[in-house]
XYZ file of C-alpha atoms in Angstrom:
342
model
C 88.135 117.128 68.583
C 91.288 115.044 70.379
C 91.889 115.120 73.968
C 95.028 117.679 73.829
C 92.401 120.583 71.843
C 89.764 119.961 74.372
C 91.846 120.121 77.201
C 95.136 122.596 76.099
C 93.604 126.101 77.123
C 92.279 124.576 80.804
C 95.648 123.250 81.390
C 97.232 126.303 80.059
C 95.380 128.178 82.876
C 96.414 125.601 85.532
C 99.830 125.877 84.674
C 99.666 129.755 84.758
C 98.228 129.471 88.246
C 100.652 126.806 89.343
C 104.057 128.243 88.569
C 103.732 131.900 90.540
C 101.876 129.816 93.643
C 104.961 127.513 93.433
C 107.189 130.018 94.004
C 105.306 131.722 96.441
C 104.882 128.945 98.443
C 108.938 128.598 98.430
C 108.936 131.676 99.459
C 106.346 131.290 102.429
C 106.455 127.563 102.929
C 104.238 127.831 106.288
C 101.745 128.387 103.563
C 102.815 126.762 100.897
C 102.354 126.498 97.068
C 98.743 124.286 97.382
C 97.203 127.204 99.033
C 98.254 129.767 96.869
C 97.389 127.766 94.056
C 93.650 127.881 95.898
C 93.472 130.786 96.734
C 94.785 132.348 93.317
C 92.087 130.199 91.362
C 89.341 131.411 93.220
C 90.154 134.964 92.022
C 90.732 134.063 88.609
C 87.395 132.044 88.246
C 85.639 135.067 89.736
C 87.050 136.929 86.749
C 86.088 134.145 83.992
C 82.467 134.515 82.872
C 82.481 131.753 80.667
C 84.925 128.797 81.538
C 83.526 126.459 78.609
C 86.497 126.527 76.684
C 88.490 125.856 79.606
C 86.929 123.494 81.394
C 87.799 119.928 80.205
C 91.465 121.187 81.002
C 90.085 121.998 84.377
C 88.097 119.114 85.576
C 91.318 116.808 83.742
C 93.731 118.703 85.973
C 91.865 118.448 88.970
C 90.870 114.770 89.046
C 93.464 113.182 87.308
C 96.718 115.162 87.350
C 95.856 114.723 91.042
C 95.686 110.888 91.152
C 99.313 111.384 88.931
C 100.789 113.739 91.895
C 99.858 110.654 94.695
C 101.519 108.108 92.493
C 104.750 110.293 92.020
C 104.569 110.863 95.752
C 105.673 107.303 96.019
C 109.072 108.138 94.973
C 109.715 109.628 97.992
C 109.341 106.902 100.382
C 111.788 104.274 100.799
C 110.189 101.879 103.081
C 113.182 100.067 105.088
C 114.494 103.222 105.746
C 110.625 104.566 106.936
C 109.527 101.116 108.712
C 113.051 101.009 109.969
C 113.181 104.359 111.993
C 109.265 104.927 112.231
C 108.623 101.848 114.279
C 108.885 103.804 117.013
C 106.169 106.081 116.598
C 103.965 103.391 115.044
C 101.895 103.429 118.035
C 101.433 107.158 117.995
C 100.477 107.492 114.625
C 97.870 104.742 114.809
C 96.537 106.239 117.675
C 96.108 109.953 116.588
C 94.914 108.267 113.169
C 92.079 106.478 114.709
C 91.364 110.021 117.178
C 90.702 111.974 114.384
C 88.598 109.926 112.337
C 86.542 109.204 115.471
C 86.302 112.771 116.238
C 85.347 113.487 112.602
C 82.850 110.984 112.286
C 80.776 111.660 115.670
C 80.948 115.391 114.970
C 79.699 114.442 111.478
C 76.871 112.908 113.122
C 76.207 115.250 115.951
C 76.542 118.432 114.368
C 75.378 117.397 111.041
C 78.581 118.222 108.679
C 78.771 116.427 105.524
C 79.859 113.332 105.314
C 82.844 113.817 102.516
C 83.960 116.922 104.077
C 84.091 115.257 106.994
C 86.284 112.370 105.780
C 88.373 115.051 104.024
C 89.228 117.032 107.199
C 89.658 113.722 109.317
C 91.958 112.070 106.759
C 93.630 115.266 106.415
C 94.193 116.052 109.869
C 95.277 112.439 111.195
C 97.882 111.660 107.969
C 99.591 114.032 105.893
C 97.094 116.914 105.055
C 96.865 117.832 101.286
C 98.322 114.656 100.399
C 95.875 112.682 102.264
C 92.954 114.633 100.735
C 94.512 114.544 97.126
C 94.438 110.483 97.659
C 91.176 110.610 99.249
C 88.710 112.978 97.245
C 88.434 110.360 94.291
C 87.957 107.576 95.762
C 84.605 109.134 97.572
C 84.298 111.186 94.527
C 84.481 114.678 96.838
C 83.822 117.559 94.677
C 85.948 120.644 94.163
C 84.460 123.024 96.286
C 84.579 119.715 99.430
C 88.052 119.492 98.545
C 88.821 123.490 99.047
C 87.283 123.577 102.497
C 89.365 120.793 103.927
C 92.531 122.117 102.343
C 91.137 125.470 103.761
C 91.290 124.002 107.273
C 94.139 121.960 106.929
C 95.838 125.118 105.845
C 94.710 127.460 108.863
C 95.478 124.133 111.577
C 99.333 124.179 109.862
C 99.997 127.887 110.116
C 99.228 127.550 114.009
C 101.151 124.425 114.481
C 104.016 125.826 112.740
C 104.134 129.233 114.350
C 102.664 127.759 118.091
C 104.032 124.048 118.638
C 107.741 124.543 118.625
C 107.142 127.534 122.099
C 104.599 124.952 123.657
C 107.250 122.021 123.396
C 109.688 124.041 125.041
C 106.830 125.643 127.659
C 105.974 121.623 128.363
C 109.448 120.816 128.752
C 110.995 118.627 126.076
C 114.396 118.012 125.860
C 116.042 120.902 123.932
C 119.687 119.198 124.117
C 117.972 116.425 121.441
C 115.285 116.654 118.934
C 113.937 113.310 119.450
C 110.854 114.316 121.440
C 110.188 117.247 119.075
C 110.546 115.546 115.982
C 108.245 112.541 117.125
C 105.412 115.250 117.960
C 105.762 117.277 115.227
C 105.726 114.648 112.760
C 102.436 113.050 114.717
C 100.645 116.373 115.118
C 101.247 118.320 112.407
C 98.913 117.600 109.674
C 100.956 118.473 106.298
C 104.351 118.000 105.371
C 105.010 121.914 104.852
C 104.308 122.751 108.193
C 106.185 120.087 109.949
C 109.193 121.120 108.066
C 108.894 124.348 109.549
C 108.419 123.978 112.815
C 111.330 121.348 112.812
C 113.567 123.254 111.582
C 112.626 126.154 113.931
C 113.372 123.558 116.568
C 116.754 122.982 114.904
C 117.581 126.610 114.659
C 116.243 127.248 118.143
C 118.563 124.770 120.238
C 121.392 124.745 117.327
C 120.832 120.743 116.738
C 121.824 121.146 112.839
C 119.047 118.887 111.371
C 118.239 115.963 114.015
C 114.991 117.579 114.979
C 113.979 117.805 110.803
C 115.167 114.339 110.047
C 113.582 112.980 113.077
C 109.925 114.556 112.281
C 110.047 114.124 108.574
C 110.790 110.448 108.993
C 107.806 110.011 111.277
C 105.651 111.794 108.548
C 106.836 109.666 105.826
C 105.342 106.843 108.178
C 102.171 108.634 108.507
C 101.814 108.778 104.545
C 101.796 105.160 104.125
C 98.215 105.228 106.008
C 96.853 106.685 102.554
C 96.952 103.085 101.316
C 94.299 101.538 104.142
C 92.589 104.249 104.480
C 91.795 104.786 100.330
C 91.355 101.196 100.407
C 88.496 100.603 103.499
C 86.730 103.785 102.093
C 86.077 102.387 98.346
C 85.128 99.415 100.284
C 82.530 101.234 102.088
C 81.438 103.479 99.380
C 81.000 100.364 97.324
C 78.967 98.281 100.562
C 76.986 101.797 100.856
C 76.119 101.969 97.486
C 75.049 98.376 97.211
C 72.619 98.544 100.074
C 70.804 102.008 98.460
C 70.659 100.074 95.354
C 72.705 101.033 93.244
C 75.084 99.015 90.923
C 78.569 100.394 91.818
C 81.400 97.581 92.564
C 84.410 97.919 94.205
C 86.324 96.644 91.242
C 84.926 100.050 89.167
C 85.418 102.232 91.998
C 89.079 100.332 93.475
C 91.974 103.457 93.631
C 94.078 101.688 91.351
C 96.254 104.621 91.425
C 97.395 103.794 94.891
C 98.790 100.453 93.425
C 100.830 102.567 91.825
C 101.685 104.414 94.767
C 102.848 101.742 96.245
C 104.671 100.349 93.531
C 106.674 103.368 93.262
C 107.407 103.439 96.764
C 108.522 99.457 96.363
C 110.653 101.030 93.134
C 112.541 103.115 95.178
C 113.091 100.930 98.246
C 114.846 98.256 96.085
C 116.270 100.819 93.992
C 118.133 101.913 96.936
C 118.895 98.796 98.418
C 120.980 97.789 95.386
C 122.934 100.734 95.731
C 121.178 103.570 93.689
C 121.163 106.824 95.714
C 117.833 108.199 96.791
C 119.060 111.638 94.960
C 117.871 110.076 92.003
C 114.172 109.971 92.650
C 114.278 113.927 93.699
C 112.920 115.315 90.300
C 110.302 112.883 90.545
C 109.072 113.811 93.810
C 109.263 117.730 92.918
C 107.157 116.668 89.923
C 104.761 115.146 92.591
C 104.503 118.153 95.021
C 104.230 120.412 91.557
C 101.170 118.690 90.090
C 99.532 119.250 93.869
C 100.032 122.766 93.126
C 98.592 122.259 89.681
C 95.721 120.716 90.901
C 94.609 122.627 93.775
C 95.079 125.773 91.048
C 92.131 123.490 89.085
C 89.449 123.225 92.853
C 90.380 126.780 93.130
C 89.013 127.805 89.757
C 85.952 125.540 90.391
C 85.369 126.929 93.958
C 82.802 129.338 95.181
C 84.859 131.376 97.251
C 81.535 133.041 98.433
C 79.791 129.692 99.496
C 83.329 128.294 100.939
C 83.177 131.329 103.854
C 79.810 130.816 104.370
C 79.661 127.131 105.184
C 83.142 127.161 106.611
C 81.934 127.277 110.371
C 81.642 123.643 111.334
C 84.343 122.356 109.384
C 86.679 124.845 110.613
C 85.336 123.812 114.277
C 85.969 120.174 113.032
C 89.296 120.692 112.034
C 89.939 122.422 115.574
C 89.023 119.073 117.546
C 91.095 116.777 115.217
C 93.891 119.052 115.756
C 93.419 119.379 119.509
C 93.016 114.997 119.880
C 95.807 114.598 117.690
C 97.813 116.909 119.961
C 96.576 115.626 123.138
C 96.847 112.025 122.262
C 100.148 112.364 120.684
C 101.477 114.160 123.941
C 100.026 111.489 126.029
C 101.343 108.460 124.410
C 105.125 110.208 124.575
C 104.950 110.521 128.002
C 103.648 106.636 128.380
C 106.144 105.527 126.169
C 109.156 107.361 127.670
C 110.234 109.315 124.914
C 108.901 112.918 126.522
């Protein structure tokens, strides 16, 4: 049997969950089409009894068609433009980055959470949410069900930014004649892309600044992404170091994210694309593609997710996921008022 008649039905079943959760998630892009896809998997799977036909499809959607959605999701990023305008914030973003892993890793300690989910929800929270943990979860080889918790409390951390953040920046007084201040904190302390859209924009809408608010924020964000490429990096180092000491044979050269090369050589692809005159219009399909095969993908963790286990041992993460959000916030607001732009 080939590889397409092992794996045709499982993808057939992705795709069936993907294209109704993309929609929906245009529809209601505070929750966007990831969750859906989640959330509609874990229903279907509870109505499969048997997934043996369909599971090569599956487990190839979810692990790979995942690595292919990171890679496409360097389209998106053209660097001049994103080291250019993000400089700014560079000292924001390092510094919420390095809260939230802190945070995650002594509460992974103290209160005993496990260790992937707790580099899930600390990667996700301090850099660009789904994206983050779509880059992440292979390279520590995080299983389906670790993956649908952190995109679970990603999720419920971006519907509260979204609806909350843009009435507390106007309760804390930012500037509501420019969106500068807005944008920088919403791109810094909202964890995915989706939800820092929206409350942009609200802020747009709000104070009638057309789109300086959403440009502002979404720049910043784009910033933020580039921190998948360390951060993959130093954590297949450490898996590999870890591994080593246990004895066990595993080298970084077998367990290296190679697909983040090719992140980053799409994102060099586009920046000298558009240097030389290409417009960035061009890449657009390709980064739709990208944000698709999320969907995809997260269909696949849904239908290999114990939605029964996932509410019962969602306590601590959720808690987690609280005190990420709340340093990220708190440090974010902090170093704008240092740094003059608040």
């Amino acid at each position: 049997m080939n590889f397409f008649e092992k794996t045709w039905k499982g993808l057939a079943v992705c795709l069936a969950i993907a294209v109704p959760s993309w929609y929906l998630g245009k529809l209601l892009p505070v929750v966007g089409g990831p969750v859906f896809a989640i959330l509609i998997g874990m229903g279907v799977t509870l109505l499969l009894k048997d997934k043996t036909q369909v599971q090569p499809g599956i487990t190839f959607t979810s692990k790979k068609i995942l690595q292919y959605a990171v890679v496409l999701l360097g389209f998106g990023l053209n660097l001049s433009v994103v080291l250019e305008t993000g400089k700014q914030s560079l000292p924001i973003i390092l510094s919420t980055i390095t809260v939230s892993l802190v945070i995650a890793y002594i509460l992974h300690r103290v209160m005993h959470i496990p260790g992937k989910i707790s580099t899930l929800v600390g990667v996700g929270s301090s850099i660009c949410g789904g994206s983050a943990i779509a880059a992440t979860a292979p390279v520590i080889e995080a299983d389906d069900e670790e993956v649908a918790q952190a995109i679970s409390v990603i999720f419920l951390f971006n519907i509260l930014a979204a609806i909350l953040f843009p009435a507390f920046g106007a309760l804390i007084g930012f500037d509501t004649h420019s969106g500068q201040a807005f944008g920088i904190f919403a791109g810094t302390a909202v964890n995915d892309t989706s939800s820092v859209t929206a409350a942009a924009s609200t802020w747009d809408s709000l104070y009638h600044l057309g789109s300086a608010t959403l440009d502002k924020a979404v720049t910043v964000k784009l910033t933020r992404t580039l921190a998948i490429i360390p951060i993959t990096l130093v954590l297949a180092f450490v898996r590999a170091k870890n591994a080593k000491g246990e004895g066990n044979k595993v080298s970084f050269k077998k367990i290296f994210p190679f697909f983040i090369l090719y992140f980053v050589g799409a994102s060099i692809i586009t920046t000298v694309a558009v240097s030389l005159g290409v417009p960035a219009e061009i890449f657009s399909p390709l980064k739709t593609l990208s944000k698709f095969f999320i969907v995809m993908a997260m269909g696949a963790i849904g239908l290999n997710t114990n939605i029964v286990k996932l509410v019962r041992t969602g306590g601590k993460p959720i808690f987690m996921g609280a005190c990420c959000w709340a340093g990220i916030t708190g440090v974010s607001l902090t170093l704008q008022r240092i740094l003059g732009i608040w």
